[in-house]
Short mmCIF file of C-alpha atoms and ligand atoms in Angstrom, two decimals:
data_model
loop_
_atom_site.label_atom_id
_atom_site.label_comp_id
_atom_site.label_asym_id
_atom_site.label_seq_id
_atom_site.Cartn_x
_atom_site.Cartn_y
_atom_site.Cartn_z
CA MET I 1 -51.80 49.57 -169.34
CA SER I 2 -51.11 46.92 -166.74
CA PHE I 3 -48.66 44.02 -166.57
CA THR I 4 -51.55 41.54 -166.80
CA THR I 5 -51.95 42.09 -170.56
CA LEU I 6 -48.37 41.18 -171.46
CA GLY I 7 -48.60 37.40 -171.19
CA LEU I 8 -46.72 37.01 -167.91
CA SER I 9 -47.52 34.18 -165.51
CA PRO I 10 -49.37 34.69 -162.19
CA ASN I 11 -46.23 34.10 -160.09
CA ILE I 12 -44.42 36.92 -161.94
CA LEU I 13 -47.42 39.22 -161.62
CA LYS I 14 -47.43 38.57 -157.89
CA ALA I 15 -43.69 39.28 -157.62
CA LEU I 16 -44.15 42.51 -159.59
CA ALA I 17 -46.88 43.67 -157.23
CA GLU I 18 -44.64 42.88 -154.26
CA GLN I 19 -41.90 45.02 -155.82
CA ASN I 20 -44.39 47.87 -156.33
CA TYR I 21 -44.05 47.67 -160.08
CA THR I 22 -47.60 48.79 -160.77
CA GLN I 23 -47.34 49.63 -164.47
CA PRO I 24 -44.98 48.46 -167.17
CA TYR I 25 -42.58 51.08 -168.51
CA PRO I 26 -42.80 51.68 -172.29
CA ILE I 27 -39.84 49.42 -173.09
CA GLN I 28 -41.43 46.64 -171.03
CA GLN I 29 -44.76 46.99 -172.83
CA GLU I 30 -43.07 46.35 -176.14
CA ALA I 31 -40.25 44.00 -175.24
CA ILE I 32 -41.97 41.51 -172.93
CA PRO I 33 -44.53 40.04 -175.40
CA ALA I 34 -41.91 39.96 -178.20
CA ILE I 35 -39.28 38.20 -176.09
CA LEU I 36 -41.89 35.70 -174.88
CA ASN I 37 -42.46 34.97 -178.60
CA ARG I 38 -38.73 34.40 -179.04
CA LYS I 39 -38.21 37.40 -181.25
CA ASP I 40 -34.89 39.24 -181.49
CA ILE I 41 -34.85 42.76 -180.05
CA LEU I 42 -32.86 45.90 -180.65
CA GLY I 43 -33.58 48.16 -177.68
CA ILE I 44 -32.21 51.68 -177.80
CA ALA I 45 -32.67 52.66 -174.19
CA GLN I 46 -30.57 53.78 -171.29
CA THR I 47 -30.36 52.85 -167.64
CA GLY I 48 -33.46 54.09 -165.91
CA SER I 49 -35.81 53.05 -168.72
CA GLY I 50 -36.61 49.72 -167.06
CA LYS I 51 -34.70 47.75 -169.71
CA THR I 52 -33.39 45.15 -167.26
CA ALA I 53 -36.81 43.89 -166.18
CA SER I 54 -37.94 44.09 -169.82
CA TYR I 55 -35.71 41.14 -170.64
CA VAL I 56 -35.37 39.42 -167.25
CA LEU I 57 -39.09 38.70 -166.84
CA PRO I 58 -39.78 37.05 -170.23
CA ILE I 59 -36.46 35.17 -170.15
CA LEU I 60 -37.35 33.67 -166.79
CA MET I 61 -40.76 32.70 -168.09
CA ASN I 62 -39.34 31.09 -171.20
CA LEU I 63 -36.86 29.18 -169.05
CA SER I 64 -39.55 27.94 -166.70
CA LEU I 65 -41.44 26.50 -169.68
CA HIS I 66 -38.58 24.05 -170.29
CA ALA I 67 -38.93 20.59 -168.86
CA THR I 68 -35.51 20.94 -167.28
CA VAL I 69 -34.41 24.43 -166.50
CA SER I 70 -30.70 23.82 -166.31
CA SER I 71 -29.33 21.64 -169.06
CA LYS I 72 -26.21 19.51 -169.06
CA ASN I 73 -23.81 20.47 -166.36
CA ARG I 74 -21.82 23.62 -167.09
CA HIS I 75 -23.94 24.30 -170.17
CA VAL I 76 -25.79 27.56 -169.53
CA LYS I 77 -28.96 28.49 -171.40
CA VAL I 78 -28.99 32.26 -171.12
CA LEU I 79 -25.94 34.48 -171.45
CA VAL I 80 -26.05 38.17 -170.55
CA LEU I 81 -22.92 40.10 -171.56
CA VAL I 82 -22.33 43.37 -169.71
CA PRO I 83 -19.48 45.91 -169.71
CA THR I 84 -18.81 46.25 -165.98
CA ARG I 85 -18.74 44.27 -162.77
CA GLU I 86 -21.23 46.64 -161.21
CA LEU I 87 -23.78 46.06 -163.96
CA ALA I 88 -23.14 42.30 -163.77
CA VAL I 89 -24.05 42.26 -160.09
CA GLN I 90 -27.08 44.48 -160.65
CA VAL I 91 -28.48 42.34 -163.47
CA LYS I 92 -27.87 39.16 -161.49
CA GLU I 93 -29.81 40.64 -158.59
CA VAL I 94 -32.82 41.39 -160.79
CA PHE I 95 -32.80 37.80 -162.11
CA GLN I 96 -32.57 36.45 -158.57
CA LYS I 97 -35.26 38.77 -157.25
CA PHE I 98 -37.78 37.47 -159.77
CA SER I 99 -36.66 33.85 -160.10
CA SER I 100 -37.46 33.20 -156.45
CA SER I 101 -41.15 33.33 -157.41
CA PHE I 102 -40.79 30.20 -159.60
CA THR I 103 -41.12 26.66 -158.31
CA GLU I 104 -38.46 25.60 -160.82
CA ARG I 105 -34.94 26.32 -159.67
CA ILE I 106 -33.40 28.91 -161.96
CA LYS I 107 -29.87 29.60 -160.88
CA THR I 108 -28.23 32.87 -161.95
CA ILE I 109 -24.65 33.84 -161.26
CA ALA I 110 -22.47 36.78 -162.24
CA VAL I 111 -18.82 36.44 -163.28
CA PHE I 112 -16.36 39.28 -163.83
CA GLY I 113 -12.65 39.97 -163.69
CA GLY I 114 -10.68 41.63 -160.93
CA VAL I 115 -11.54 38.90 -158.42
CA SER I 116 -10.36 35.31 -158.00
CA ILE I 117 -11.60 32.95 -160.73
CA ASN I 118 -11.77 29.79 -158.58
CA PRO I 119 -15.01 30.49 -156.65
CA GLN I 120 -16.65 31.38 -159.97
CA MET I 121 -15.52 28.07 -161.47
CA LEU I 122 -16.97 26.18 -158.54
CA ASP I 123 -20.21 28.12 -158.68
CA LEU I 124 -20.75 27.30 -162.36
CA GLN I 125 -22.72 24.14 -161.58
CA ASN I 126 -26.30 23.84 -162.84
CA VAL I 127 -26.43 27.47 -163.85
CA SER I 128 -29.28 28.56 -166.12
CA VAL I 129 -28.45 32.24 -166.49
CA LEU I 130 -24.90 33.53 -166.65
CA VAL I 131 -24.22 37.26 -166.43
CA ALA I 132 -20.65 37.99 -167.49
CA THR I 133 -18.12 40.55 -168.57
CA PRO I 134 -16.52 39.36 -171.82
CA GLY I 135 -12.91 38.89 -170.69
CA ARG I 136 -13.67 36.74 -167.67
CA LEU I 137 -16.20 34.70 -169.61
CA LEU I 138 -13.54 33.74 -172.14
CA GLU I 139 -11.13 32.74 -169.37
CA LEU I 140 -13.83 30.48 -167.91
CA VAL I 141 -14.57 28.97 -171.33
CA GLU I 142 -10.87 28.30 -171.88
CA SER I 143 -10.71 26.49 -168.52
CA ASN I 144 -13.73 24.36 -169.50
CA ALA I 145 -15.61 25.76 -166.53
CA VAL I 146 -18.53 26.71 -168.77
CA HIS I 147 -19.84 25.72 -172.20
CA LEU I 148 -21.77 28.02 -174.47
CA SER I 149 -23.02 25.51 -177.05
CA ASP I 150 -26.52 25.27 -175.54
CA ILE I 151 -27.19 29.01 -175.31
CA GLU I 152 -30.80 29.76 -176.26
CA THR I 153 -30.84 33.47 -175.52
CA LEU I 154 -28.00 35.96 -175.75
CA VAL I 155 -28.40 39.42 -174.20
CA LEU I 156 -25.96 42.26 -174.84
CA ASP I 157 -26.64 44.92 -172.24
CA GLU I 158 -25.11 48.37 -172.65
CA ALA I 159 -23.56 47.19 -175.91
CA ASP I 160 -22.25 50.68 -176.71
CA LYS I 161 -20.33 50.81 -173.45
CA MET I 162 -18.95 47.31 -174.02
CA LEU I 163 -17.62 48.44 -177.40
CA ASN I 164 -16.30 51.72 -176.01
CA LEU I 165 -14.37 49.78 -173.41
CA GLY I 166 -12.67 47.83 -176.20
CA PHE I 167 -14.44 44.48 -175.83
CA LYS I 168 -15.16 44.12 -179.55
CA GLU I 169 -12.68 41.33 -180.17
CA GLU I 170 -13.76 39.38 -177.09
CA MET I 171 -17.39 39.75 -178.11
CA ASN I 172 -16.69 38.36 -181.57
CA ARG I 173 -14.83 35.41 -180.07
CA ILE I 174 -17.81 34.72 -177.82
CA PHE I 175 -20.32 34.95 -180.70
CA ALA I 176 -18.31 32.30 -182.56
CA LEU I 177 -18.83 29.87 -179.67
CA LEU I 178 -22.62 30.18 -179.64
CA PRO I 179 -25.06 27.93 -181.49
CA LYS I 180 -26.37 29.46 -184.72
CA LYS I 181 -30.01 29.19 -183.75
CA ARG I 182 -30.70 31.37 -180.76
CA GLN I 183 -32.58 34.45 -179.62
CA ASN I 184 -30.58 37.71 -179.50
CA LEU I 185 -31.46 40.77 -177.45
CA LEU I 186 -29.30 43.85 -177.87
CA PHE I 187 -29.65 46.88 -175.61
CA SER I 188 -27.67 50.05 -176.07
CA ALA I 189 -28.04 53.67 -175.00
CA THR I 190 -26.92 54.84 -178.42
CA LEU I 191 -26.89 53.40 -181.91
CA SER I 192 -23.24 54.01 -182.81
CA ASP I 193 -21.65 52.61 -185.98
CA ASP I 194 -20.08 49.79 -183.96
CA VAL I 195 -23.41 48.87 -182.36
CA ASN I 196 -25.00 48.99 -185.79
CA ASN I 197 -22.37 46.56 -187.10
CA ILE I 198 -23.02 44.08 -184.33
CA HIS I 199 -26.73 44.45 -184.74
CA GLN I 200 -26.44 43.58 -188.41
CA ILE I 201 -24.29 40.54 -187.66
CA ILE I 202 -26.25 38.99 -184.85
CA LEU I 203 -29.87 40.15 -184.94
CA GLU I 204 -32.39 38.46 -187.16
CA ASN I 205 -35.37 40.55 -188.15
CA PRO I 206 -35.44 42.28 -184.77
CA LEU I 207 -38.20 44.30 -183.19
CA VAL I 208 -36.66 47.75 -182.83
CA ILE I 209 -37.68 49.62 -179.69
CA LYS I 210 -36.49 53.17 -179.25
CA ILE I 211 -37.08 54.85 -175.93
CA GLU I 212 -36.80 58.62 -175.88
CA PRO I 213 -33.30 59.75 -174.89
CA GLU I 214 -32.47 60.86 -171.41
CA VAL I 215 -33.04 64.47 -172.34
CA ASP I 216 -36.72 63.91 -171.56
CA GLN I 217 -35.83 62.52 -168.20
CA ILE I 218 -33.80 65.65 -167.59
CA ASP I 219 -36.99 67.62 -167.22
CA LEU I 220 -37.55 65.69 -164.00
CA ILE I 221 -34.33 66.99 -162.50
CA ASN I 222 -33.89 70.36 -160.82
CA GLN I 223 -30.54 71.58 -162.01
CA SER I 224 -28.51 74.40 -160.53
CA ALA I 225 -24.91 75.56 -160.58
CA TYR I 226 -22.53 77.61 -158.44
CA LEU I 227 -19.77 79.73 -159.88
CA VAL I 228 -16.85 79.09 -157.55
CA SER I 229 -13.05 79.24 -157.61
CA ASP I 230 -11.24 75.88 -157.49
CA GLU I 231 -9.87 76.47 -153.99
CA LYS I 232 -13.32 77.23 -152.60
CA LYS I 233 -15.00 74.14 -154.07
CA GLY I 234 -14.27 72.05 -150.95
CA PRO I 235 -15.81 74.51 -148.46
CA LEU I 236 -18.76 75.13 -150.81
CA LEU I 237 -19.42 71.39 -151.11
CA ARG I 238 -19.48 71.04 -147.34
CA TYR I 239 -21.64 74.15 -147.03
CA ILE I 240 -24.20 72.67 -149.46
CA ILE I 241 -24.25 69.27 -147.74
CA LYS I 242 -24.51 70.73 -144.25
CA SER I 243 -26.82 73.70 -144.85
CA LYS I 244 -29.27 71.65 -146.92
CA ASP I 245 -28.82 68.74 -144.50
CA LEU I 246 -28.36 66.30 -147.41
CA LYS I 247 -28.51 62.68 -146.30
CA GLN I 248 -27.55 60.77 -149.47
CA VAL I 249 -25.36 62.52 -152.00
CA LEU I 250 -23.41 61.24 -154.95
CA VAL I 251 -20.45 63.51 -155.73
CA PHE I 252 -18.62 63.26 -159.06
CA THR I 253 -15.01 64.20 -159.62
CA SER I 254 -12.93 64.09 -162.76
CA SER I 255 -10.00 62.05 -161.46
CA VAL I 256 -9.08 59.34 -159.00
CA TYR I 257 -6.85 61.77 -157.14
CA SER I 258 -9.62 64.30 -156.78
CA ALA I 259 -12.13 61.64 -155.64
CA GLU I 260 -9.76 60.55 -152.86
CA ASN I 261 -9.03 64.12 -151.89
CA VAL I 262 -12.66 65.23 -151.75
CA ALA I 263 -13.73 62.20 -149.68
CA ASP I 264 -10.78 62.74 -147.35
CA LYS I 265 -11.65 66.38 -146.70
CA LEU I 266 -15.31 65.58 -146.14
CA ARG I 267 -14.39 63.01 -143.50
CA LYS I 268 -12.00 65.43 -141.82
CA ASN I 269 -14.92 67.83 -141.57
CA GLY I 270 -17.23 65.31 -139.96
CA ILE I 271 -19.14 64.20 -143.07
CA ASP I 272 -19.21 60.45 -143.65
CA ALA I 273 -17.78 59.86 -147.16
CA ILE I 274 -16.10 57.12 -149.20
CA SER I 275 -14.61 57.33 -152.69
CA ILE I 276 -14.98 54.68 -155.40
CA HIS I 277 -12.85 54.61 -158.51
CA SER I 278 -10.84 52.27 -160.70
CA LYS I 279 -7.89 52.08 -158.30
CA LYS I 280 -10.02 50.62 -155.50
CA SER I 281 -10.39 46.87 -155.11
CA GLN I 282 -13.61 45.25 -156.25
CA GLU I 283 -14.37 44.35 -152.65
CA ALA I 284 -13.93 47.94 -151.44
CA ARG I 285 -16.20 49.20 -154.22
CA THR I 286 -18.91 46.67 -153.47
CA ILE I 287 -18.86 47.48 -149.76
CA ALA I 288 -19.01 51.23 -150.39
CA LEU I 289 -21.85 50.86 -152.89
CA SER I 290 -23.94 48.67 -150.64
CA LYS I 291 -23.40 50.99 -147.65
CA PHE I 292 -24.48 53.91 -149.79
CA LYS I 293 -27.48 52.07 -151.23
CA SER I 294 -28.71 51.02 -147.81
CA GLY I 295 -28.52 54.61 -146.53
CA ASN I 296 -25.56 53.96 -144.22
CA LEU I 297 -23.16 56.24 -146.02
CA ARG I 298 -23.90 59.94 -146.47
CA VAL I 299 -21.61 60.79 -149.38
CA LEU I 300 -20.24 58.59 -152.13
CA VAL I 301 -17.54 60.27 -154.21
CA ALA I 302 -17.15 58.67 -157.64
CA THR I 303 -15.39 59.06 -160.96
CA ASP I 304 -17.28 58.77 -164.27
CA LEU I 305 -16.34 55.16 -164.78
CA MET I 306 -18.59 54.32 -161.84
CA SER I 307 -21.55 56.43 -162.87
CA ARG I 308 -23.33 53.83 -164.99
CA GLY I 309 -23.16 51.12 -162.41
CA ILE I 310 -24.92 53.02 -159.70
CA ASP I 311 -28.59 52.19 -159.68
CA ILE I 312 -30.50 53.60 -156.78
CA LYS I 313 -34.19 54.12 -157.16
CA PHE I 314 -34.64 57.50 -155.55
CA LEU I 315 -31.21 59.05 -155.37
CA PRO I 316 -32.12 62.62 -154.44
CA TYR I 317 -28.83 64.51 -154.99
CA VAL I 318 -25.96 64.48 -157.44
CA ILE I 319 -23.20 67.06 -157.13
CA ASN I 320 -20.64 67.63 -159.88
CA TYR I 321 -17.55 68.69 -157.98
CA GLU I 322 -15.86 68.94 -161.35
CA LEU I 323 -17.59 68.88 -164.71
CA PRO I 324 -17.21 65.81 -166.90
CA ARG I 325 -15.44 66.17 -170.22
CA SER I 326 -18.37 65.33 -172.44
CA PRO I 327 -21.94 66.66 -172.32
CA LYS I 328 -23.10 63.03 -172.63
CA ASP I 329 -21.33 62.14 -169.40
CA TYR I 330 -23.00 65.12 -167.73
CA VAL I 331 -26.38 63.69 -168.69
CA HIS I 332 -25.36 60.25 -167.45
CA ARG I 333 -24.19 61.65 -164.16
CA ILE I 334 -27.26 63.68 -163.40
CA GLY I 335 -29.44 60.85 -164.75
CA ARG I 336 -28.68 59.10 -161.44
CA THR I 337 -31.32 61.37 -159.93
CA GLY I 338 -34.86 61.92 -161.08
CA ARG I 339 -35.35 58.26 -161.87
CA ALA I 340 -38.55 56.28 -161.74
CA GLU I 341 -40.48 59.54 -161.89
CA SER I 342 -39.11 60.94 -158.64
CA PRO I 343 -37.67 64.46 -158.88
CA GLY I 344 -34.00 64.76 -158.09
CA GLU I 345 -31.55 67.60 -157.78
CA ALA I 346 -28.29 68.05 -159.65
CA ILE I 347 -25.84 70.73 -158.53
CA SER I 348 -22.67 71.64 -160.43
CA LEU I 349 -19.71 73.48 -158.97
CA VAL I 350 -18.30 75.43 -161.89
CA SER I 351 -14.95 77.21 -161.73
CA PRO I 352 -14.26 80.24 -163.95
CA ASP I 353 -12.13 77.95 -166.15
CA GLU I 354 -15.02 75.55 -166.60
CA GLN I 355 -17.61 78.20 -167.45
CA HIS I 356 -17.19 77.99 -171.20
CA HIS I 357 -17.44 74.19 -171.09
CA PHE I 358 -20.57 74.42 -168.97
CA LYS I 359 -22.15 76.63 -171.63
CA ILE I 360 -21.48 73.92 -174.23
CA ILE I 361 -23.02 71.28 -171.96
CA GLN I 362 -26.16 73.38 -171.55
CA LYS I 363 -26.39 73.99 -175.28
CA LYS I 364 -26.06 70.27 -176.10
CA MET I 365 -28.63 69.41 -173.43
CA GLY I 366 -30.98 72.13 -174.67
CA LYS I 367 -31.55 73.48 -171.18
CA LEU I 368 -30.32 76.51 -169.30
CA VAL I 369 -29.11 75.93 -165.76
CA PRO I 370 -29.43 78.82 -163.28
CA MET I 371 -26.05 79.84 -161.87
CA ILE I 372 -25.49 81.27 -158.39
CA ASP I 373 -22.35 83.29 -157.63
CA SER I 374 -20.82 81.62 -154.57
CA ASN I 375 -19.35 84.99 -153.49
CA GLU I 376 -22.86 85.84 -152.34
CA LEU I 377 -22.77 82.97 -149.83
CA ASP I 378 -21.12 82.97 -146.45
CA ILE I 379 -19.10 79.74 -146.65
CA LYS I 380 -16.43 80.73 -144.11
CA GLY I 381 -15.90 78.04 -141.49
CA TYR I 382 -17.01 75.14 -143.74
P1 LIG V 401 -33.18 49.84 -165.39
O1 LIG V 401 -33.42 50.77 -166.54
O2 LIG V 401 -33.41 48.42 -165.76
O3 LIG V 401 -31.85 50.08 -164.76
O4 LIG V 401 -34.31 50.17 -164.27
C1 LIG V 401 -34.40 51.39 -163.64
C2 LIG V 401 -35.09 51.35 -162.29
O5 LIG V 401 -36.51 51.30 -162.46
C3 LIG V 401 -34.73 50.16 -161.43
O6 LIG V 401 -34.48 50.65 -160.13
C4 LIG V 401 -35.96 49.27 -161.45
O7 LIG V 401 -36.12 48.57 -160.25
C5 LIG V 401 -37.09 50.26 -161.67
N1 LIG V 401 -38.21 49.72 -162.45
C6 LIG V 401 -38.13 49.03 -163.59
N2 LIG V 401 -39.37 48.77 -164.08
C7 LIG V 401 -40.26 49.31 -163.22
C8 LIG V 401 -41.69 49.39 -163.18
N3 LIG V 401 -42.44 48.87 -164.14
N4 LIG V 401 -42.25 50.04 -162.14
C9 LIG V 401 -41.47 50.60 -161.17
N5 LIG V 401 -40.12 50.55 -161.14
C10 LIG V 401 -39.51 49.93 -162.16
#
C-alpha cells in the first residue's frame, strides 16, 4: 500500500517522500480517506502508531480546499486538544512541517499553561489550527483572544490522558462553546469508561479504528534487567552507559528527587546528563528535550509524567533506574524505544525489593525478561 491511493494531493505526497514516509501506517490507511470525507473517527491507538500524521495530513488538505484558509480574525477552524505542553509542541510541529508544502498559508500555533499568556494572545491572529491544553484554551477564550464558534474539526488527542489528568470539566466547557455541526476526531490509547462517555457525547457515527496495543510493539524491543541493591544502582548505571558506550539514553526514575540525584551523579562522573520533571520550568524542559533530540545531550533523566511527550524516532536505549508503579507505565516507558520498526533496548535496574513487582509487570506484559545478577559484574570504580 502506498500513500498515493489515499486521496492526498501531490504537494503532500512530495512532502511525505521528503520526510521518508514511504508507506502509510495502518492507522493512516484507514483514517486519512475517512477524515478527507469529513467522517468522525474513534482511533484507539498509542503514540508510535503514526496517529498524528493520520489526522494532520487530511485536515491540512481539507483546510486548503477552503477559499479562505483562515476565517474571521481570532476564529480558528481546527482545534486540537492535548493533555500536555510537550504533546502540544509536537503536534504543532507536525502541522507546520506539512503545511509548508501548501501555497495557501495555514498558520498553526500551540498554546499551553505554565508560560506567559500575552505572547500567545498576540500570536492568535489569522490562526487556522490551534493546538491547546484545555485550561489555557479557556483562559484565552475568556480574554476574547480566540473564538471557537467557527470550529470545523475538533481533535482530542490522548483523550484518556486528558481525562486522567482531570481535564474533564474543562473539556465539557470547551465542547459547549463549539458549533453543533463539526467533525470530531478522538484518539486515545485506551477505551476507558470516561473516554467511552465522551465518545458517545461527541462522536456521530464514527469510523472506529483499533490499532493493536503496544504489546505487539514490545516484540521489537530487547529487554533485559539487572538485579542490584539500591546503593549500587548509581555505579551500575554508569557502568552500563560507559561500558556499552551509549550515546543517547533516556533514564527513568520514580520521583523528582531521584531524577535530580541521578542526573547530578552522572555529571559528577563525567557523563553529560540533565533531568526533566514537573518542578522544572517549561523553558528548561524544552531546552533539555531539544538538546537530547538533536543528539547534543547524552543522558536525559525523566519522571513518568514526561514519558509520553518524548517522541524521538530512533531512541536506542531506555533505562529504568527505578520501576514505575504500574505495568502500563512500564510499557509506555520502554515504548520510547523500538519505534518506527527500529529495534531498541530497554534495561531495568531491579532492587531486591522491586523483584516481586517486576514479576507482576512481566506477567501483565506476557513476556519474560532475562535478569542478570549485578554481583557477577565488576562495577568498582564507576
Ligand atoms: P505518532 O504515533 O504520531 O507519535 O508517530 C510516531 C512516529 O512515527 C513519529 O516520529 C512520526 O514521524 C513517524 N511516522 C509516522 N508515520 C510514518 C510513516 N508513514 N512512515 C514513517 N514514519 C512515520
